[in-house]
Tab-separated table of C-alpha atoms in Angstrom:
chain	number	residue	atom	x	y	z
S	1	MET	CA	-0.057	0.106	-0.013
S	2	LYS	CA	1.164	3.194	-1.031
S	3	ILE	CA	0.797	6.197	1.637
S	4	PHE	CA	0.996	9.980	1.380
S	5	ILE	CA	1.362	11.354	4.595
S	6	CYS	CA	0.103	15.088	3.838
S	7	GLU	CA	1.481	17.420	6.358
S	8	HIS	CA	-0.291	20.515	6.763
S	9	ALA	CA	2.763	22.785	5.875
S	10	CYS	CA	2.920	21.568	2.463
S	11	ILE	CA	-0.528	23.390	1.762
S	12	ALA	CA	-0.515	26.762	0.258
S	13	LEU	CA	-2.920	29.562	0.952
S	14	PRO	CA	-5.172	30.891	-1.737
S	15	ALA	CA	-2.978	34.065	-2.138
S	16	GLY	CA	0.265	32.236	-1.540
S	17	GLY	CA	2.575	31.684	1.325
S	18	LYS	CA	2.546	29.211	4.044
S	19	VAL	CA	0.076	27.765	6.341
S	20	LEU	CA	1.090	28.542	10.169
S	21	ALA	CA	0.207	25.909	12.450
S	22	PRO	CA	-1.534	26.892	16.020
S	23	ALA	CA	0.275	27.025	19.026
S	24	GLY	CA	1.198	23.585	20.453
S	25	PHE	CA	0.757	22.033	17.181
S	26	ARG	CA	3.960	20.730	16.318
S	27	GLY	CA	3.462	19.269	12.617
S	28	ASP	CA	7.363	18.197	12.604
S	29	MET	CA	7.175	16.408	15.792
S	30	LEU	CA	4.082	14.151	14.993
S	31	LEU	CA	5.462	13.716	11.349
S	32	GLU	CA	8.645	11.989	12.922
S	33	ALA	CA	6.848	10.048	15.244
S	34	LEU	CA	4.425	8.648	12.845
S	35	LEU	CA	7.090	7.932	9.985
S	36	SER	CA	9.189	6.153	12.426
S	37	ASP	CA	6.058	3.955	13.269
S	38	ILE	CA	5.182	3.155	9.702
S	39	SER	CA	8.426	2.327	8.788
S	40	ARG	CA	8.251	-0.657	10.856
S	41	VAL	CA	5.071	-1.784	9.390
S	42	GLY	CA	5.215	-4.236	6.215
S	43	ASP	CA	3.761	-3.969	2.931
S	44	VAL	CA	3.397	-0.229	3.254
S	45	ALA	CA	5.310	2.493	1.280
S	46	VAL	CA	5.557	6.229	2.528
S	47	SER	CA	5.897	9.550	0.678
S	48	ILE	CA	5.948	13.008	2.370
S	49	LEU	CA	6.406	16.557	0.684
S	50	ARG	CA	8.940	18.940	2.106
S	51	ALA	CA	9.586	22.277	0.826
S	52	PRO	CA	13.518	23.233	0.820
S	53	ASP	CA	12.766	25.771	3.806
S	54	CYS	CA	11.271	23.481	6.128
S	55	ASN	CA	12.904	22.314	9.464
S	56	ALA	CA	15.118	19.400	9.193
S	57	ILE	CA	13.471	16.377	10.540
S	58	HIS	CA	14.592	12.713	10.459
S	59	THR	CA	13.164	10.445	7.860
S	60	PRO	CA	13.688	6.674	7.713
S	61	ARG	CA	15.473	5.245	4.672
S	62	SER	CA	12.022	3.725	3.401
S	63	THR	CA	10.385	7.097	3.482
S	64	SER	CA	10.311	8.784	-0.202
S	65	VAL	CA	10.767	12.419	0.494
S	66	VAL	CA	9.133	14.464	-2.424
S	67	PRO	CA	10.656	17.983	-2.872
S	68	LEU	CA	8.102	20.973	-2.866
S	69	HIS	CA	7.755	22.854	-5.882
S	70	SER	CA	6.678	26.374	-5.890
S	71	ASP	CA	3.313	25.407	-7.171
S	72	ALA	CA	2.196	23.400	-3.812
S	73	LEU	CA	-1.508	22.721	-4.772
S	74	THR	CA	0.192	20.887	-7.929
S	75	SER	CA	2.602	18.788	-5.719
S	76	VAL	CA	-0.181	17.840	-3.296
S	77	THR	CA	-2.484	16.803	-5.754
S	78	ALA	CA	0.083	14.655	-7.611
S	79	CYS	CA	1.160	12.990	-4.420
S	80	ILE	CA	-2.527	12.116	-3.653
S	81	ARG	CA	-3.063	10.774	-7.319
S	82	ASP	CA	-0.174	8.808	-6.755
S	83	ALA	CA	-1.135	6.885	-3.402
S	84	ASP	CA	-3.566	4.436	-2.363
S	85	ALA	CA	-4.215	6.165	0.618
S	86	VAL	CA	-3.581	9.354	2.366
S	87	TRP	CA	-2.841	10.605	5.964
S	88	PRO	CA	-3.871	13.993	6.676
S	89	LEU	CA	-1.601	15.388	9.466
S	90	ALA	CA	-2.896	19.130	10.303
S	91	PRO	CA	-4.771	21.153	12.503
S	92	GLU	CA	-8.492	21.524	12.050
S	93	SER	CA	-7.920	25.411	12.347
S	94	ASN	CA	-9.054	27.577	9.225
S	95	GLY	CA	-10.670	24.456	7.886
S	96	MET	CA	-7.457	22.893	6.960
S	97	LEU	CA	-7.796	19.337	8.064
S	98	GLU	CA	-11.371	19.041	6.427
S	99	SER	CA	-10.115	20.495	3.208
S	100	ILE	CA	-7.322	17.852	3.118
S	101	SER	CA	-9.989	15.051	3.940
S	102	LYS	CA	-12.476	16.237	1.241
S	103	THR	CA	-9.876	16.459	-1.056
S	104	VAL	CA	-8.540	12.827	-0.652
S	105	LEU	CA	-12.320	11.678	-1.053
S	106	GLN	CA	-12.532	13.472	-4.068
S	107	HIS	CA	-9.654	11.421	-5.621
S	108	HIS	CA	-11.467	8.081	-4.455
S	109	LYS	CA	-8.279	7.451	-2.004
S	110	ILE	CA	-8.793	5.775	1.506
S	111	LEU	CA	-8.887	8.254	3.794
S	112	LEU	CA	-6.852	7.350	6.888
S	113	GLY	CA	-8.564	10.149	9.562
S	114	SER	CA	-12.157	10.740	10.438
S	115	THR	CA	-14.934	12.074	7.701
S	116	PRO	CA	-14.954	15.463	6.535
S	117	ASP	CA	-18.841	15.629	8.508
S	118	ALA	CA	-16.735	14.622	11.528
S	119	VAL	CA	-13.958	16.975	11.104
S	120	HIS	CA	-16.545	19.953	10.291
S	121	LEU	CA	-18.259	19.088	13.708
S	122	ALA	CA	-15.397	18.471	15.894
S	123	GLY	CA	-13.413	21.324	14.376
S	124	SER	CA	-15.936	23.743	16.074
S	125	LYS	CA	-16.064	24.044	19.880
S	126	TYR	CA	-19.471	25.558	19.574
S	127	ARG	CA	-20.843	22.681	17.491
S	128	THR	CA	-19.148	20.005	19.573
S	129	SER	CA	-20.726	21.269	22.966
S	130	GLN	CA	-24.090	21.257	21.616
S	131	ALA	CA	-23.756	17.666	19.906
S	132	LEU	CA	-22.055	16.215	23.404
S	133	ARG	CA	-24.876	18.044	25.522
S	134	ALA	CA	-27.756	16.676	23.378
S	135	ALA	CA	-26.040	13.277	24.285
S	136	GLY	CA	-25.843	13.912	27.924
S	137	ILE	CA	-22.341	13.750	27.981
S	138	PRO	CA	-20.814	16.005	30.564
S	139	VAL	CA	-18.957	19.027	28.427
S	140	VAL	CA	-18.088	22.624	29.392
S	141	PRO	CA	-20.729	25.110	28.233
S	142	THR	CA	-19.645	26.786	25.140
S	143	PHE	CA	-21.212	30.068	24.171
S	144	ARG	CA	-21.049	32.421	20.828
S	145	ALA	CA	-19.344	35.761	21.386
S	146	GLN	CA	-22.957	37.263	20.664
S	147	ALA	CA	-24.828	35.246	23.356
S	148	ASN	CA	-25.988	36.533	26.622
S	149	LEU	CA	-23.843	34.726	29.354
S	150	PRO	CA	-25.309	33.327	32.672
S	151	ALA	CA	-24.502	35.243	35.572
S	152	ASP	CA	-21.395	33.162	36.777
S	153	PRO	CA	-18.861	33.894	39.611
S	154	HIS	CA	-16.204	32.155	37.799
S	155	ALA	CA	-13.478	33.441	35.332
S	156	TRP	CA	-14.073	32.901	31.531
S	157	VAL	CA	-11.953	31.466	28.899
S	158	VAL	CA	-11.801	32.979	25.279
S	159	LYS	CA	-10.779	31.029	22.457
S	160	PRO	CA	-11.148	30.773	18.571
S	161	ASP	CA	-14.089	28.574	17.784
S	162	ASP	CA	-11.889	26.296	15.385
S	163	GLY	CA	-8.686	26.542	17.498
S	164	ALA	CA	-6.205	23.776	18.287
S	165	GLY	CA	-4.398	23.401	21.454
S	166	CYS	CA	-3.998	26.636	23.349
S	167	SER	CA	-3.717	28.773	20.410
S	168	ASP	CA	-5.145	32.348	21.048
S	169	THR	CA	-6.747	31.094	24.160
S	170	HIS	CA	-7.006	33.407	27.261
S	171	ILE	CA	-8.819	33.779	30.715
S	172	PHE	CA	-10.650	37.048	32.194
S	173	SER	CA	-11.652	37.148	35.346
S	174	HIS	CA	-15.387	38.183	34.822
S	175	ARG	CA	-17.710	37.958	31.383
S	176	GLN	CA	-17.384	41.835	30.882
S	177	ALA	CA	-13.679	41.617	30.381
S	178	ALA	CA	-13.787	38.813	28.008
S	179	GLN	CA	-16.610	40.477	25.977
S	180	GLU	CA	-14.547	43.505	25.925
S	181	TRP	CA	-11.672	41.622	24.602
S	182	ILE	CA	-13.804	40.117	21.987
S	183	GLY	CA	-14.864	43.424	21.078
S	184	THR	CA	-11.176	44.658	20.075
S	185	ARG	CA	-10.521	41.653	17.906
S	186	SER	CA	-12.081	41.660	14.281
S	187	SER	CA	-11.049	38.634	12.394
S	188	ALA	CA	-11.756	35.459	14.534
S	189	ASP	CA	-14.679	33.749	15.564
S	190	TYR	CA	-14.343	33.363	19.187
S	191	VAL	CA	-16.314	31.234	21.859
S	192	LEU	CA	-16.647	31.634	25.406
S	193	GLN	CA	-16.309	28.767	28.245
S	194	PRO	CA	-16.527	29.310	32.089
S	195	TYR	CA	-13.074	28.463	33.760
S	196	ILE	CA	-13.333	24.792	34.944
S	197	SER	CA	-10.988	24.092	38.261
S	198	GLY	CA	-9.611	20.397	37.797
S	199	ARG	CA	-6.850	18.296	36.256
S	200	PRO	CA	-6.253	19.226	32.401
S	201	CYS	CA	-6.102	15.787	30.630
S	202	ASN	CA	-6.202	14.283	27.040
S	203	LEU	CA	-7.439	10.710	25.824
S	204	SER	CA	-5.421	8.940	22.858
S	205	LEU	CA	-8.088	6.956	21.214
S	206	LEU	CA	-7.972	4.431	17.967
S	207	CYS	CA	-11.337	4.453	16.443
S	208	GLY	CA	-12.639	1.879	14.091
S	209	ASP	CA	-15.928	1.588	12.363
S	210	GLU	CA	-17.559	-0.649	15.351
S	211	ASP	CA	-15.190	-0.140	18.347
S	212	VAL	CA	-12.942	2.297	19.989
S	213	PHE	CA	-9.480	1.681	22.092
S	214	LEU	CA	-8.317	3.750	24.855
S	215	LEU	CA	-4.392	3.933	23.994
S	216	GLY	CA	-3.435	6.680	26.544
S	217	CYS	CA	-4.837	8.564	29.627
S	218	ASN	CA	-2.732	11.513	29.539
S	219	ASP	CA	-1.915	14.867	31.776
S	220	GLN	CA	-1.553	18.016	29.875
S	221	ARG	CA	0.924	20.829	31.098
S	222	VAL	CA	-0.425	23.920	30.738
S	223	ALA	CA	0.941	27.422	31.887
S	224	VAL	CA	-0.964	30.801	32.006
S	225	SER	CA	1.137	34.032	31.272
S	226	ASP	CA	-0.304	37.535	30.731
S	227	ASN	CA	-3.661	35.988	30.996
S	228	GLN	CA	-2.994	33.656	27.900
S	229	PHE	CA	-2.755	29.946	28.150
S	230	HIS	CA	0.246	28.002	26.827
S	231	TYR	CA	0.406	24.292	25.975
S	232	MET	CA	3.763	22.729	27.366
S	233	GLY	CA	3.317	19.217	27.054
S	234	THR	CA	1.704	15.954	27.708
S	235	THR	CA	2.561	12.950	30.364
S	236	VAL	CA	1.311	10.357	28.604
S	237	ASN	CA	-0.660	7.021	30.487
S	238	SER	CA	0.116	9.297	33.617
S	239	ILE	CA	-3.519	8.681	34.596
S	240	ASP	CA	-5.094	4.984	35.493
S	241	ASP	CA	-8.579	4.367	34.479
S	242	GLN	CA	-9.185	1.440	36.693
S	243	ASP	CA	-13.099	1.987	37.184
S	244	GLY	CA	-13.124	2.143	33.484
S	245	GLU	CA	-14.903	5.737	33.604
S	246	LEU	CA	-12.716	7.381	30.951
S	247	MET	CA	-13.158	4.558	28.744
S	248	ARG	CA	-17.131	4.987	28.955
S	249	LEU	CA	-16.868	8.549	28.381
S	250	ALA	CA	-14.739	8.035	25.413
S	251	ARG	CA	-17.233	5.552	23.712
S	252	GLY	CA	-20.018	8.121	24.463
S	253	VAL	CA	-17.994	10.892	22.644
S	254	ILE	CA	-17.561	8.725	19.702
S	255	ALA	CA	-20.849	7.721	19.477
S	256	ALA	CA	-21.883	11.267	19.765
S	257	ILE	CA	-19.839	12.437	16.510
S	258	PRO	CA	-20.306	10.242	13.756
S	259	GLY	CA	-17.188	9.513	11.281
S	260	LEU	CA	-14.469	9.624	13.702
S	261	TRP	CA	-12.192	7.401	12.635
S	262	GLY	CA	-8.262	6.455	13.242
S	263	TYR	CA	-6.446	8.644	15.658
S	264	VAL	CA	-8.756	11.034	17.955
S	265	GLY	CA	-7.953	12.873	20.843
S	266	ILE	CA	-10.370	13.996	23.653
S	267	ASP	CA	-9.223	17.050	25.877
S	268	LEU	CA	-10.872	17.180	29.260
S	269	ILE	CA	-11.001	18.576	32.974
S	270	ILE	CA	-11.252	15.564	35.865
S	271	THR	CA	-13.157	17.642	38.440
S	272	ASP	CA	-14.104	16.608	41.889
S	273	GLN	CA	-17.470	15.708	40.145
S	274	GLY	CA	-15.940	13.704	37.273
S	275	PRO	CA	-14.557	14.239	33.723
S	276	VAL	CA	-16.167	17.099	31.820
S	277	VAL	CA	-15.162	17.125	27.826
S	278	LEU	CA	-13.269	20.165	26.597
S	279	GLU	CA	-12.816	19.548	23.115
S	280	VAL	CA	-12.603	16.838	20.634
S	281	ASN	CA	-9.446	16.699	18.113
S	282	PRO	CA	-10.207	14.539	15.130
S	283	ARG	CA	-6.761	13.881	14.312
S	284	MET	CA	-3.794	13.187	16.382
S	285	THR	CA	-2.527	14.943	19.173
S	286	MET	CA	1.119	15.542	20.529
S	287	SER	CA	0.609	12.678	22.782
S	288	HIS	CA	1.270	10.600	20.098
S	289	ALA	CA	4.670	11.314	20.002
S	290	GLY	CA	5.309	9.423	23.265
S	291	LEU	CA	2.572	6.811	22.577
S	292	HIS	CA	4.713	3.850	21.104
S	293	ALA	CA	7.152	4.256	23.806
S	294	SER	CA	4.328	4.483	26.637
S	295	ILE	CA	2.209	1.496	25.532
S	296	GLY	CA	5.041	-0.921	24.083
S	297	ALA	CA	2.956	-1.780	20.606
S	298	ASN	CA	3.412	0.138	17.292
S	299	PRO	CA	-0.096	2.578	17.040
S	300	ALA	CA	0.388	2.598	13.534
S	301	ALA	CA	0.519	-1.188	12.927
S	302	MET	CA	-2.756	-1.391	15.382
S	303	LEU	CA	-3.979	1.079	12.799
S	304	PHE	CA	-3.443	-0.723	9.392
S	305	ASP	CA	-4.300	-4.083	11.238
S	306	MET	CA	-7.830	-2.655	11.977
S	307	LEU	CA	-8.028	-1.160	8.381
S	308	ARG	CA	-7.357	-4.339	6.956
S	309	GLY	CA	-10.188	-5.882	9.249
S	310	GLY	CA	-8.048	-7.930	11.579
S	311	ASP	CA	-7.329	-7.915	15.455
S	312	CYS	CA	-5.579	-4.417	16.314
S	313	GLY	CA	-3.618	-6.221	18.744
S	314	MET	CA	-4.520	-4.050	21.718
S	315	PRO	CA	-1.712	-4.040	24.300
S	316	ALA	CA	-2.016	-5.812	27.678
S	317	ALA	CA	-3.326	-3.629	30.455
S	318	GLY	CA	-1.113	-2.421	33.009
S	319	LYS	CA	2.086	-2.744	30.976
S	320	ASN	CA	2.198	1.299	29.835
S	321	ARG	CA	4.998	3.518	31.112
S	322	GLN	CA	4.691	7.244	31.942
S	323	VAL	CA	6.170	9.263	28.782
S	324	SER	CA	7.008	12.821	28.743
S	325	VAL	CA	6.508	14.832	25.653
S	326	ASP	CA	7.755	18.186	26.048
S	327	VAL	CA	6.854	21.186	23.471
S	328	ASP	CA	8.657	24.459	23.819
S	329	ASP	CA	8.150	27.767	21.831
S	330	HIS	CA	10.726	26.117	19.162
S	331	GLN	CA	9.734	23.718	16.394
S	332	ALA	CA	11.043	20.414	17.740
S	333	ARG	CA	13.802	19.386	15.704
S	334	ASN	CA	14.871	15.944	17.420
S	335	ARG	CA	12.410	13.368	18.482
S	336	ASP	CA	14.668	11.819	21.264
S	337	SER	CA	15.389	15.170	22.767
S	338	SER	CA	11.785	15.689	23.360
S	339	LEU	CA	10.976	12.476	24.922
S	340	SER	CA	11.433	11.125	28.776
S	341	VAL	CA	10.473	7.876	29.717
S	342	HIS	CA	9.784	6.946	33.510
């Protein structure tokens, strides 16, 4: 099988130029982890596109690196046409992931990811909140910027409706300050959420047509500076889901958003009253960079086994190790230097 990994940096804006990733989305770091995993899968040939000015990354010898020409769209289209399947590696911001996914299906290729409809729903924090609430799943209330906010003594968080990670995410002590700040912005579609106190976490899922596998229960490291959130990294499998509460939550979320497939992440807050969903990522998250080392199994091989209709080889429970994935303000250049196994 010929696989093209379509990393978002290969996509050109309509007016030309590069697409910038949201804060906390390190495409190169995820790409290196994914290439390393796929290189260990038999009967799979991988190609990627790289521009001359992109950061240098480690690529296995088996990976075909195609030079990105000045016409990025032509290069991407050619790679899609030459592949049997395409693995989008992009954030949902600005419709990037949805657009790539639609293009793959338009070329009648296998999409190694969630459907465009699922990406469209999960790519909006407001739509996600509405869908999960309708399904009876505990979710952080999410309001449009123009909505009448409830009288709430807690702080308010403001973020782009289609943002990824902590991109442009701010906290304000009261709703008036939050709404006034939004009023000074002109371009982004912001939503507001009441600040929920608790333990920020992330679930790493592998989703098939009929089942969902919980590969990682992870702590998220988030800092606040100048009233803005900053994603610092993740500790993979630092949380023990002994009672199965997180697994049940994951199944409920997947059932509420049809079309989620492959790698999916769920961001949540563990409160004294239980877990509350913050958002759903219809794609790989940064936790994946430490997943293989944590579970002692190849996540990419599991996905291809599932794609071929076989047993995905879920690792034995209780064998996980804690793995730290550290993200700083600079693009990760060396995968090994960014991982710490405990």
